[in-house]
PDB file of C-alpha atoms in Angstrom:
ATOM      1  CA  MET H   1       0.000   0.000   0.000  1.00  0.00           C
ATOM      2  CA  PRO H   2       1.256   3.521  -0.622  1.00  0.00           C
ATOM      3  CA  ASN H   3       1.014   4.586   3.016  1.00  0.00           C
ATOM      4  CA  HIS H   4       1.286   1.391   5.069  1.00  0.00           C
ATOM      5  CA  VAL H   5       2.533  -2.200   5.049  1.00  0.00           C
ATOM      6  CA  HIS H   6       0.830  -5.496   5.845  1.00  0.00           C
ATOM      7  CA  VAL H   7       2.871  -8.495   6.970  1.00  0.00           C
ATOM      8  CA  LEU H   8       1.553 -11.903   7.978  1.00  0.00           C
ATOM      9  CA  PHE H   9       4.258 -14.023   9.590  1.00  0.00           C
ATOM     10  CA  TRP H  10       5.057 -16.545  12.287  1.00  0.00           C
ATOM     11  CA  PRO H  11       8.215 -15.843  14.288  1.00  0.00           C
ATOM     12  CA  MET H  12      10.597 -18.668  15.029  1.00  0.00           C
ATOM     13  CA  PRO H  13      10.763 -19.849  18.636  1.00  0.00           C
ATOM     14  CA  ASN H  14      12.494 -17.418  21.026  1.00  0.00           C
ATOM     15  CA  TYR H  15      11.950 -14.425  18.706  1.00  0.00           C
ATOM     16  CA  VAL H  16       9.823 -11.545  19.965  1.00  0.00           C
ATOM     17  CA  VAL H  17       7.374 -10.002  17.480  1.00  0.00           C
ATOM     18  CA  GLY H  18       8.057  -6.477  18.756  1.00  0.00           C
ATOM     19  CA  ASP H  19      11.808  -6.900  18.294  1.00  0.00           C
ATOM     20  CA  LEU H  20      11.351  -8.195  14.733  1.00  0.00           C
ATOM     21  CA  VAL H  21       9.048  -5.333  13.766  1.00  0.00           C
ATOM     22  CA  LYS H  22      11.418  -2.790  15.328  1.00  0.00           C
ATOM     23  CA  SER H  23      14.292  -4.239  13.306  1.00  0.00           C
ATOM     24  CA  TRP H  24      12.275  -4.070  10.053  1.00  0.00           C
ATOM     25  CA  LYS H  25      11.205  -0.499  10.774  1.00  0.00           C
ATOM     26  CA  GLN H  26      14.755   0.641  11.510  1.00  0.00           C
ATOM     27  CA  PHE H  27      16.164  -1.048   8.406  1.00  0.00           C
ATOM     28  CA  THR H  28      13.507   0.256   6.013  1.00  0.00           C
ATOM     29  CA  SER H  29      13.231   3.756   7.451  1.00  0.00           C
ATOM     30  CA  LEU H  30      16.961   4.423   7.144  1.00  0.00           C
ATOM     31  CA  ARG H  31      16.968   3.400   3.502  1.00  0.00           C
ATOM     32  CA  ALA H  32      13.635   4.998   2.582  1.00  0.00           C
ATOM     33  CA  LYS H  33      14.605   8.329   4.155  1.00  0.00           C
ATOM     34  CA  ARG H  34      17.895   8.259   2.252  1.00  0.00           C
ATOM     35  CA  ILE H  35      16.124   7.511  -1.063  1.00  0.00           C
ATOM     36  CA  LEU H  36      13.414  10.121  -0.427  1.00  0.00           C
ATOM     37  CA  GLY H  37      15.838  12.742   0.878  1.00  0.00           C
ATOM     38  CA  LEU H  38      14.094  12.990   4.246  1.00  0.00           C
ATOM     39  CA  GLY H  39      15.681  14.197   7.465  1.00  0.00           C
ATOM     40  CA  GLU H  40      15.939  12.591  10.870  1.00  0.00           C
ATOM     41  CA  GLY H  41      12.229  12.799  11.715  1.00  0.00           C
ATOM     42  CA  ARG H  42       9.931   9.854  12.328  1.00  0.00           C
ATOM     43  CA  PHE H  43       9.185   7.709   9.294  1.00  0.00           C
ATOM     44  CA  TRP H  44       6.943   4.985  10.737  1.00  0.00           C
ATOM     45  CA  GLN H  45       4.075   5.329  13.163  1.00  0.00           C
ATOM     46  CA  PRO H  46       5.118   4.121  16.617  1.00  0.00           C
ATOM     47  CA  GLU H  47       2.218   1.632  16.822  1.00  0.00           C
ATOM     48  CA  ALA H  48       2.443  -1.594  14.805  1.00  0.00           C
ATOM     49  CA  TYR H  49      -1.253  -2.618  15.053  1.00  0.00           C
ATOM     50  CA  ASP H  50      -0.323  -6.247  15.479  1.00  0.00           C
ATOM     51  CA  HIS H  51      -2.861  -9.058  15.813  1.00  0.00           C
ATOM     52  CA  TRP H  52      -2.378 -12.542  17.188  1.00  0.00           C
ATOM     53  CA  VAL H  53      -3.443 -15.236  14.720  1.00  0.00           C
ATOM     54  CA  ARG H  54      -5.068 -17.963  16.751  1.00  0.00           C
ATOM     55  CA  ASP H  55      -6.065 -20.517  14.107  1.00  0.00           C
ATOM     56  CA  ASP H  56      -6.061 -21.314  10.393  1.00  0.00           C
ATOM     57  CA  GLU H  57      -9.469 -19.705   9.854  1.00  0.00           C
ATOM     58  CA  GLU H  58      -8.244 -16.392  11.253  1.00  0.00           C
ATOM     59  CA  ARG H  59      -5.025 -16.659   9.229  1.00  0.00           C
ATOM     60  CA  ALA H  60      -7.048 -17.147   6.047  1.00  0.00           C
ATOM     61  CA  ARG H  61      -9.311 -14.173   6.903  1.00  0.00           C
ATOM     62  CA  ILE H  62      -6.329 -11.891   7.525  1.00  0.00           C
ATOM     63  CA  ALA H  63      -4.580 -13.088   4.350  1.00  0.00           C
ATOM     64  CA  ARG H  64      -7.753 -12.305   2.330  1.00  0.00           C
ATOM     65  CA  TYR H  65      -7.935  -8.862   3.903  1.00  0.00           C
ATOM     66  CA  ILE H  66      -4.292  -8.148   3.013  1.00  0.00           C
ATOM     67  CA  ARG H  67      -4.687  -9.449  -0.554  1.00  0.00           C
ATOM     68  CA  ASN H  68      -7.842  -7.390  -1.137  1.00  0.00           C
ATOM     69  CA  ASN H  69      -6.647  -4.185   0.549  1.00  0.00           C
ATOM     70  CA  PRO H  70      -5.453  -2.490  -2.699  1.00  0.00           C
ATOM     71  CA  VAL H  71      -8.749  -3.415  -4.388  1.00  0.00           C
ATOM     72  CA  THR H  72     -10.755  -2.016  -1.478  1.00  0.00           C
ATOM     73  CA  ALA H  73      -8.679   1.176  -1.682  1.00  0.00           C
ATOM     74  CA  ARG H  74      -9.449   1.322  -5.449  1.00  0.00           C
ATOM     75  CA  LEU H  75      -5.789   1.136  -6.394  1.00  0.00           C
ATOM     76  CA  CYS H  76      -6.383  -1.800  -8.737  1.00  0.00           C
ATOM     77  CA  ALA H  77      -9.198  -4.007 -10.013  1.00  0.00           C
ATOM     78  CA  ARG H  78      -7.864  -7.369  -8.762  1.00  0.00           C
ATOM     79  CA  PRO H  79      -5.354  -8.331  -6.064  1.00  0.00           C
ATOM     80  CA  GLU H  80      -2.979  -9.811  -8.642  1.00  0.00           C
ATOM     81  CA  ASP H  81      -2.879  -6.421 -10.431  1.00  0.00           C
ATOM     82  CA  TRP H  82      -1.157  -4.763  -7.438  1.00  0.00           C
ATOM     83  CA  ARG H  83       2.550  -4.938  -8.281  1.00  0.00           C
ATOM     84  CA  TRP H  84       3.729  -4.872  -4.654  1.00  0.00           C
ATOM     85  CA  SER H  85       1.523  -7.763  -3.554  1.00  0.00           C
ATOM     86  CA  SER H  86       2.604 -11.347  -3.007  1.00  0.00           C
ATOM     87  CA  VAL H  87      -0.133 -12.363  -5.488  1.00  0.00           C
ATOM     88  CA  TRP H  88       1.020  -9.983  -8.262  1.00  0.00           C
ATOM     89  CA  ARG H  89       1.325 -11.577 -11.659  1.00  0.00           C
ATOM     90  CA  GLU H  90       3.063  -9.693 -14.443  1.00  0.00           C
ATOM     91  CA  SER H  91       0.778  -9.502 -17.474  1.00  0.00           C
ATOM     92  CA  LYS H  92       2.011 -11.380 -20.519  1.00  0.00           C
ATOM     93  CA  SER H  93       0.702  -8.879 -23.114  1.00  0.00           C
TER      94      SER H  93
END
């Protein structure tokens, strides 16, 4: 998405979700700010809006939500049309 990121993952044993997200945010913000020519200010929101996935049904619901988010936001017609999605398929025109 242009203004946020969705990630659905399972951490390995002994890894803390908050530590992983912090690491991702630090890594990406440093590079994105350099590319965009931004200063030292905040890049990411402090809150991660994480959700615990308790079963396969909830995982499937969240995965559908993530896949359909660009369609819901009217950024594309189908999930596979969104280039930055895991379901993106390059057209063979």
